XYZ file of C-alpha atoms in Angstrom:
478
model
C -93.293 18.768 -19.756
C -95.027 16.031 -18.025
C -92.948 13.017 -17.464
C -92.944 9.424 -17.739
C -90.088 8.023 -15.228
C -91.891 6.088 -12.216
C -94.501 7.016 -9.508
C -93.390 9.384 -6.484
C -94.178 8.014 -2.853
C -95.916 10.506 -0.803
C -95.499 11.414 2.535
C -98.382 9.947 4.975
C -99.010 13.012 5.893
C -98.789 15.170 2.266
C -99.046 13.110 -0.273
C -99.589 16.087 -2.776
C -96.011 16.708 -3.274
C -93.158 17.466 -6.290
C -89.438 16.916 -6.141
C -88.606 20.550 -5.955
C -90.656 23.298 -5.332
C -91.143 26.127 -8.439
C -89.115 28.880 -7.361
C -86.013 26.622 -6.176
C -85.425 25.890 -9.762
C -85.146 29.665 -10.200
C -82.388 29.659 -7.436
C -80.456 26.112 -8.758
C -76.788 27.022 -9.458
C -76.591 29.601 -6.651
C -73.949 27.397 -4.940
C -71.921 26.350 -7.652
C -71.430 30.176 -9.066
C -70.009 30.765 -5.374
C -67.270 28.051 -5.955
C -66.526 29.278 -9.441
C -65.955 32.576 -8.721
C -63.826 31.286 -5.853
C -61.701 29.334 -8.375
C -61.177 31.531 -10.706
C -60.442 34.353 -8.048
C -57.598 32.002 -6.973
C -56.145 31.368 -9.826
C -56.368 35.465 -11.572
C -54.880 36.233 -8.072
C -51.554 34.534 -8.473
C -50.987 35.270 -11.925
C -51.537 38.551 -10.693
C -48.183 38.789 -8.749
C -46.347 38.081 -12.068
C -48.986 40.455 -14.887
C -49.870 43.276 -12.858
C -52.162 45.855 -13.833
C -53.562 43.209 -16.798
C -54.139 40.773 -14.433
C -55.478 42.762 -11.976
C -58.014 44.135 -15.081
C -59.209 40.187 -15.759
C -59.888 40.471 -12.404
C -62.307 42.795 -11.921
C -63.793 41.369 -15.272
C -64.031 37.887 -14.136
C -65.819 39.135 -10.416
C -68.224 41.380 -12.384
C -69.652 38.248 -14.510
C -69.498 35.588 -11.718
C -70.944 37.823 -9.065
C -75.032 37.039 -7.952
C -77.489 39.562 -9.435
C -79.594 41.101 -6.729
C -83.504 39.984 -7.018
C -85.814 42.697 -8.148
C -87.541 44.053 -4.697
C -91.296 42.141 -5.372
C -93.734 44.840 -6.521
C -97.541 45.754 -5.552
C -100.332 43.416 -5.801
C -101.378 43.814 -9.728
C -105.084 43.089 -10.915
C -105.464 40.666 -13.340
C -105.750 42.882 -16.199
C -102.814 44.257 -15.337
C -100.923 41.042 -14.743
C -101.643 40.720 -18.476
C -99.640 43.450 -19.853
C -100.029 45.965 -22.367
C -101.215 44.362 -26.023
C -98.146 44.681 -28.066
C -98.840 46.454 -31.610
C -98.306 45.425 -34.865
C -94.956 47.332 -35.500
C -92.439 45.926 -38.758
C -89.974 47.591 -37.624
C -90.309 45.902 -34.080
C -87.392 43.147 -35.265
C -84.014 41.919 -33.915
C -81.715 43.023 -36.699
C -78.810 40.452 -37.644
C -75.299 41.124 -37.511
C -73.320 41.670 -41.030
C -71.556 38.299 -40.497
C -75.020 36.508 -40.576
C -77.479 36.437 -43.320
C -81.031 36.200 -43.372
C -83.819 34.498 -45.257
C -83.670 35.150 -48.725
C -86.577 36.276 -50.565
C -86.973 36.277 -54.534
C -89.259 39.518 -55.559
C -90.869 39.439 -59.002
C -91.833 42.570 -60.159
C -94.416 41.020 -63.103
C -94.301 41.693 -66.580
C -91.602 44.190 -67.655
C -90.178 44.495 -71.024
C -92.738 43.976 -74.181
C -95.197 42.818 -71.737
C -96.630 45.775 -69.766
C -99.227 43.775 -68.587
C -102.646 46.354 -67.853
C -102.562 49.988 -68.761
C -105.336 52.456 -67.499
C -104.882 55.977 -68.373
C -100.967 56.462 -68.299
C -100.342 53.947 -65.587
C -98.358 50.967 -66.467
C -98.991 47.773 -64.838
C -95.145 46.741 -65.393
C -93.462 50.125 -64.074
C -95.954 50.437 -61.066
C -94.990 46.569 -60.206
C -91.560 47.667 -60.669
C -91.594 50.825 -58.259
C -93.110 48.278 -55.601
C -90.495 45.672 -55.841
C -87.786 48.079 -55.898
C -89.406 49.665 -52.425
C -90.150 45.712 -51.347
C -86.267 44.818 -51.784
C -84.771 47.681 -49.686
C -87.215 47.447 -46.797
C -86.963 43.784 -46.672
C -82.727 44.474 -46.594
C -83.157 46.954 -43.972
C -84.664 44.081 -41.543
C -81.826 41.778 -42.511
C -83.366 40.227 -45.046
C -81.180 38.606 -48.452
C -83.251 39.540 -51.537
C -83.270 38.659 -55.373
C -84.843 40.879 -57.689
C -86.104 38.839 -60.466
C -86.830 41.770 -62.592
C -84.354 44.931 -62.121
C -85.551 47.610 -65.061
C -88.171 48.391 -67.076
C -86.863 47.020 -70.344
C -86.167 43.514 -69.193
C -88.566 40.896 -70.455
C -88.279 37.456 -68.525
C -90.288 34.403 -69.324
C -92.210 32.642 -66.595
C -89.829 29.684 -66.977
C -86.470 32.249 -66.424
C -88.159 33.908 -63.447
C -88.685 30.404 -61.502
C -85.312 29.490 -62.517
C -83.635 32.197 -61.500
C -85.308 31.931 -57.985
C -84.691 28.490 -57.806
C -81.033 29.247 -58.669
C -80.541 31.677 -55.863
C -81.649 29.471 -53.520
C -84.354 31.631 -52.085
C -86.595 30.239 -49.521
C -90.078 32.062 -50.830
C -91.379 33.627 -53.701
C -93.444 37.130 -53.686
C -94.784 38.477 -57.113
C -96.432 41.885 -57.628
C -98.938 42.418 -59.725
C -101.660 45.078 -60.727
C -105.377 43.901 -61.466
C -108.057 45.237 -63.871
C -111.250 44.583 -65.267
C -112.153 44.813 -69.256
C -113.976 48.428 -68.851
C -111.584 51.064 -68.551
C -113.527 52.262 -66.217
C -114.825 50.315 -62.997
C -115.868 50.419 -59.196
C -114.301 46.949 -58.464
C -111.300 47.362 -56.004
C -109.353 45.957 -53.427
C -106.291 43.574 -53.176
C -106.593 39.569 -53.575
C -103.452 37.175 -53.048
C -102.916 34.150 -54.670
C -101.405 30.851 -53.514
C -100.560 27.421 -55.278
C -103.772 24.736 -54.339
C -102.413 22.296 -51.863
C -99.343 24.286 -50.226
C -99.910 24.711 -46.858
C -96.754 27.004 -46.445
C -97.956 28.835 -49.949
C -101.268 29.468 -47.895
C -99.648 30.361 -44.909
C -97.639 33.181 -46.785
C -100.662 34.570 -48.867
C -102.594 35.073 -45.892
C -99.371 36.792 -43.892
C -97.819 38.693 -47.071
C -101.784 39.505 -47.863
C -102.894 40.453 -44.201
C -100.059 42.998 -43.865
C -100.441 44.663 -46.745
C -104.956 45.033 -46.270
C -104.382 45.994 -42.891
C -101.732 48.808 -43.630
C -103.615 50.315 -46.351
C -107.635 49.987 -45.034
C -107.632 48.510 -48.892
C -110.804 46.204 -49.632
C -110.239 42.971 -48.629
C -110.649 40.339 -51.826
C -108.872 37.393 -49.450
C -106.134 35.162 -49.792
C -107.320 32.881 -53.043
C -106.155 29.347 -53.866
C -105.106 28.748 -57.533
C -103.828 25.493 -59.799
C -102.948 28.071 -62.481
C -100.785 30.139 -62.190
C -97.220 29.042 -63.603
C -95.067 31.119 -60.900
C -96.800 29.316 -58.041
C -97.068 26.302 -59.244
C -93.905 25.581 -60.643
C -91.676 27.114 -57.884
C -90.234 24.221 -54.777
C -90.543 27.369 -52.164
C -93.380 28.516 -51.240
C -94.920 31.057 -53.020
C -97.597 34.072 -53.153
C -98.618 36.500 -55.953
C -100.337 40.227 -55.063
C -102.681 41.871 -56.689
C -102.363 45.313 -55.044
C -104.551 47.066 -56.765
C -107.151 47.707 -59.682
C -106.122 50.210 -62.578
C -109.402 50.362 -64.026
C -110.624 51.993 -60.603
C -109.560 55.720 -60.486
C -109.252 55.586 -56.842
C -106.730 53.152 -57.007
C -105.043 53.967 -59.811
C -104.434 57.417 -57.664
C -103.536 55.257 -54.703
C -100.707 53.014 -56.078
C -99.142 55.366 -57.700
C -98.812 57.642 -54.986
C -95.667 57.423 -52.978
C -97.100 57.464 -49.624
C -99.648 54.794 -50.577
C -96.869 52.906 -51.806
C -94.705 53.544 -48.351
C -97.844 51.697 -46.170
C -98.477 48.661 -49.207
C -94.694 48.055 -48.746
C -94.376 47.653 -45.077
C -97.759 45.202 -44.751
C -96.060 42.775 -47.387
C -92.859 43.198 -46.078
C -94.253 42.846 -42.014
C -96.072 39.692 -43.774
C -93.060 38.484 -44.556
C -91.540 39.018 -41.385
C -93.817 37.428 -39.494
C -93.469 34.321 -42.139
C -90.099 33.728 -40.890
C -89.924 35.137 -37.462
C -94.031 34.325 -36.085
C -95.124 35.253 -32.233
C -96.549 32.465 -30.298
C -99.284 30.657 -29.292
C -99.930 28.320 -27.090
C -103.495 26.558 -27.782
C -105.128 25.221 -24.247
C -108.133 23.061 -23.937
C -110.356 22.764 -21.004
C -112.858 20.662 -19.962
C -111.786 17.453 -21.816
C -111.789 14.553 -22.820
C -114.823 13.933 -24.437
C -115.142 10.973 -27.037
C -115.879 12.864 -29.902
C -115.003 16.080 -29.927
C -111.680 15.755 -28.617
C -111.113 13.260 -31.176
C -112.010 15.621 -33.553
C -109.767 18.626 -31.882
C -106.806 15.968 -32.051
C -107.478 14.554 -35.781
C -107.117 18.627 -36.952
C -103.992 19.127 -34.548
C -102.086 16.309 -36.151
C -103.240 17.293 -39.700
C -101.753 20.775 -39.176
C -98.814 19.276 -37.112
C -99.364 21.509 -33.974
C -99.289 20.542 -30.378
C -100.986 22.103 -27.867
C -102.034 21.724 -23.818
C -105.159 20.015 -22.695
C -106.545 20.342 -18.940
C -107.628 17.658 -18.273
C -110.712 16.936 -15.585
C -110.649 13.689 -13.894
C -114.322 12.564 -14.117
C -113.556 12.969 -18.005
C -110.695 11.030 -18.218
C -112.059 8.184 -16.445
C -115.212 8.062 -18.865
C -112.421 8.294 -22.059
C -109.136 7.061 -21.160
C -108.358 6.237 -24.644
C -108.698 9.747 -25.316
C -106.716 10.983 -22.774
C -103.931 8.521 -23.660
C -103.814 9.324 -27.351
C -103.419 12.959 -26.181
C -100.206 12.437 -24.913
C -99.198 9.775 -27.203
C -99.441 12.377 -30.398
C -96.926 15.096 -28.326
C -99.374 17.129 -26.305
C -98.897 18.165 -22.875
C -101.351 17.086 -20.473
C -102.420 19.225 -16.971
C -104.837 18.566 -14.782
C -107.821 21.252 -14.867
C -110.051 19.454 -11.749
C -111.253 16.272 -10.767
C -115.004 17.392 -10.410
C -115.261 21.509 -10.737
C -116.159 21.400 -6.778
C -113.923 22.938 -4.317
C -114.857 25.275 -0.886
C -111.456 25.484 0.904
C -107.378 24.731 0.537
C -107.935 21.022 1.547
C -110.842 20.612 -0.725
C -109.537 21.517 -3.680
C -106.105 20.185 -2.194
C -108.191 16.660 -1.849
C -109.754 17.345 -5.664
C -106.631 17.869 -7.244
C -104.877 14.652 -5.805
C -108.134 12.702 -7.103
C -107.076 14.232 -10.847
C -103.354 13.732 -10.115
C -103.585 9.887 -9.328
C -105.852 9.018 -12.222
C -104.235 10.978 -14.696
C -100.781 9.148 -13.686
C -102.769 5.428 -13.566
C -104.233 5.971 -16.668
C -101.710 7.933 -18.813
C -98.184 7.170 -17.158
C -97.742 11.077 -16.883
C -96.783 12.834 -13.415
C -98.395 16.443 -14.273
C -96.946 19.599 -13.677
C -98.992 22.205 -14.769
C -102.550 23.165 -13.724
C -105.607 25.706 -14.095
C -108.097 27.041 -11.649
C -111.989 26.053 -12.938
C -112.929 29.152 -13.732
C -109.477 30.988 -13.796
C -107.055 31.662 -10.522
C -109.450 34.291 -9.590
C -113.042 33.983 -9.651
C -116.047 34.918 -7.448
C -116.283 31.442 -6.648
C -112.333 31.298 -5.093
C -111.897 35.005 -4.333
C -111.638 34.096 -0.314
C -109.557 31.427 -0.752
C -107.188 31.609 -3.858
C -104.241 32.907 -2.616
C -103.818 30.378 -0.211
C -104.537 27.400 -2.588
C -101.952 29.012 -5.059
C -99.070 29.282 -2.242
C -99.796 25.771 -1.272
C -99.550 24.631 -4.835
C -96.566 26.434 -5.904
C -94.609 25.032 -2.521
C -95.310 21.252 -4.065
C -93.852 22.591 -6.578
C -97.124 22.677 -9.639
C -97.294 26.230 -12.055
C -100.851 27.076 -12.958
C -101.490 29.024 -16.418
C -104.322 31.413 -17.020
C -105.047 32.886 -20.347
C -104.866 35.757 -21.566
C -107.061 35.596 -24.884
C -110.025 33.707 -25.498
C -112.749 31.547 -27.860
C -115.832 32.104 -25.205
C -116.554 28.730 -25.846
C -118.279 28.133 -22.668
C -121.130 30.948 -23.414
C -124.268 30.118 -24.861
C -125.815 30.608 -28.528
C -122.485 30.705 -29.930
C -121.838 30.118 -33.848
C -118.434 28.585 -35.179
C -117.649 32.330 -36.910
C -118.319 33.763 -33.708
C -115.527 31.612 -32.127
C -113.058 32.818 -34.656
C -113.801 36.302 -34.517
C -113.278 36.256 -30.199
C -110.270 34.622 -30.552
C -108.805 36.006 -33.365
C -109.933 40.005 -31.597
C -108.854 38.530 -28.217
C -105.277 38.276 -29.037
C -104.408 42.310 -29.469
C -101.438 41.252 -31.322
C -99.394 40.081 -28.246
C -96.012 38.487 -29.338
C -97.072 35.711 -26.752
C -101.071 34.106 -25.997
C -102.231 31.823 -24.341
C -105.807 31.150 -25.745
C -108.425 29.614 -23.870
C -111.009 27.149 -25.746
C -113.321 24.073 -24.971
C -112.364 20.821 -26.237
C -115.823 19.193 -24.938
C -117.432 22.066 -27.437
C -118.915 20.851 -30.422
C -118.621 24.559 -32.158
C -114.707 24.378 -31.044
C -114.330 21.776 -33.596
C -115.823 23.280 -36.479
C -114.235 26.314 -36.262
C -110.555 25.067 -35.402
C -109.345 24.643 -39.027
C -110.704 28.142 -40.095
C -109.207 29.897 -36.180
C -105.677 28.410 -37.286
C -105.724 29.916 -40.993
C -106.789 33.360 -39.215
C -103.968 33.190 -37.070
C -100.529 32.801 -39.311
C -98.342 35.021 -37.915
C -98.547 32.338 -34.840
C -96.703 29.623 -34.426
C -98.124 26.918 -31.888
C -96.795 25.590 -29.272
C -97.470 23.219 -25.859
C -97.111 24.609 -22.568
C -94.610 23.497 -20.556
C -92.975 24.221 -17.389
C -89.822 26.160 -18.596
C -93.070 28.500 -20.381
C -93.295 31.809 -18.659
C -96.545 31.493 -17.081
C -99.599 33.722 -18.167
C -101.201 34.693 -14.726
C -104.168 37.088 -13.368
């Protein structure tokens, strides 16, 4: 994280220069785990000559956990695309499991209706039993990846109000609510399908749960896609302190359906969307947002107005000809919690000293205008480009000795292409990401399309939680 505590003095001769170099914070510590060991060697040594064999055991434990792990031999030059990694799927059962002594989250699962209230009935198929074959399944998935559950409803003959079901919940402490619910139109008959989730108007976290708990379970089954729906109605949403979601997972006046939901293995792939939903709720991958480009006066005002509305802070590259035209921009950006790195001074660069001499440009008014000593830094154009293919490798060395990390990305608005629409935007990010626990997305805070589509790029991304870069982040590199 860029920091705030007095100007450096340069070297005549290098000015462009950090306290420690990048990889010697890797090594810090080597020294002092040489005396340790030494210490504690002496000391298991003589108690050694009065325990014996247990001493002697401590021994060989206490060398085994002090002792230097060798360095991985360094590998073959990787392409970029490489350097990226495999996308990481979309797995629920991809989750660190918690130990019997610790408990997890604990979700309330209303199974609707139930009792004298069967809610919709097509052709045999109860509303009320089918809701209660899906909680049932929802309850011991959700235990088997450490969750805590409460089933509202536990049999068919039951019957609890609305008011004893958000009691109950709020009772057991649980942290969110899910119902499950069938849907149906008046014919008995009808083409309509698909699954729709509700959420209470005004929750953010309510919102933020539809669209996870709803995601999951469209993406599982291929089921039509109604959306995530905002609601001022409905009692169980409304009324509940946690935030809550209700599912519609399926029409009983479609045929199709009705054969679908009832069917076990239909029900198996419903059940592991909400409950991977869910997961994600609780446990999200990360994202870190970047901006390049900036600051411009208004759109980076606008990019920062819907950052600190949604409480996220994210990483803005900053080029020096930018920040000299808006230094009020630039200086709210780190006064609201973002980090700041420098992208450029001027985009224009030939050799090592050139973009050594464009860099320090960037660095010095960044610090005179902002108060921040940078750390972090990206290539114009990524660390390798047609335009620095000759002389990359050599800039990079020379920056990582001064100690600076430089970030690439490794998913991606397009925000710098032409004819472009806001929905466009959303869909390249969004498709960029191949579900990689950890992105770093590129956009364009000088973009007027980047603003409009932020809001709607943040709601299609909720199994993300957003973060700024900084310089304990493992960098994303070509």
């Amino acid at each position: 994280m860029a920091r705030r505590n007095g100007r450096r003095r340069y070297p005549e001769e290098v000015r462009l220069v950090r306290v420690r170099p990048h990889d010697e914070r890797t090594r810090k510590g080597g020294k002092g785990r040489l005396v340790r060991l030494g210490v504690f060697l002496a000391v298991f040594f003589l108690s050694a000559a009065c325990l014996g064999k247990v001493c002697s055991v401590l021994i060989g434990q206490c060398v085994n956990a002090f002792a230097p792990q060798e360095e991985a031999e360094p590998g073959e030059e990787k392409l970029p695309e490489e350097m990226l990694g495999e996308p990481v799927g979309v797995n629920p059962d991809d989750v660190v499991m918690l130990s019997q002594e610790e408990h997890g989250p604990r979700i309330a699962i209303d199974a609707g209706h139930g009792g004298e209230d069967d809610g919709c009935h097509r052709n045999g198929v109860s509303e009320s039993e089918v809701n209660l074959e899906l909680a049932l399944l929802l309850e011991e998935k959700l235990q088997t990846l450490g969750f805590e559950t409460v089933m509202l409803r536990e049999d068919h003959e039951s019957f609890l109000s609305l008011e004893e079901r958000v009691k109950k919940a709020e009772d057991e402490d649980a942290d969110i609510y899910v119902s499950i619910h069938q849907n149906a139109c008046e014919e008995d008959e009808e083409e309509i399908d698909g699954i729709e989730t509700w959420y209470y108007t005004g929750m953010q976290e309510g919102r933020r749960l539809a669209q996870l708990v709803h995601n999951g379970a469209v993406g599982k089954t291929g089921a039509t896609d109604r959306g995530a729906r905002e609601t001022d109605e409905l009692y169980v949403l409304k009324e509940t302190s946690m935030p809550a979601c209700l599912i519609e997972t399926s029409f009983l006046s479609n045929s199709r359906e009705r054969q679908a939901i009832t069917s076990p293995e239909y029900q198996k792939k419903l059940i592991e969307g909400i409950a991977q939903g869910i997961d994600y709720y609780f446990y999200p991958k990360t994202m870190y947002l970047t901006f390049d480009d900036g600051p411009s006066e208004k759109n980076t005002a606008a990019v920062l107005d819907i950052l600190k509305e949604r409480g996220i802070e994210a990483t803005f590259f900053v080029v020096g000809e930018n920040v000299k035209k808006h230094p009020e921009v630039a200086r709210r950006i780190v006064r609201e919690g973002h980090t700041l790195g420098i992208h450029c001074y001027s985009h224009d660069y030939k050799d090592v000293d050139s973009y050594l001499e464009d860099f320090q440009k960037a660095y010095d008014l960044v610090y005179e205008v902002t108060g921040v000593e940078v750390e972090l830094f990206r290539f114009p154009g990524g660390s390798i480009n047609a335009y620095n293919k000759k002389v990359y490798k050599d800039i990079i060395q020379a920056m990582t000795e001064k100690g600076f990390i430089y970030f690439d990305w490794n998913a991606s608005l397009e925000d710098a292409t032409k004819n472009t629409t806001p929905q466009m935007l959303v869909q390249n990010g969004v498709s960029s990401t191949l579900g990689r626990k950890t992105v770093v997305m590129l956009a364009h805070d000088v973009v007027y399309d980047t603003t409009q589509c932020l809001r709607e790029l943040i709601d299609s991304l909720p199994e993300y939680e957003m973060k700024p870069l900084t310089a304990e982040v493992e960098p994303i590199q070509f």
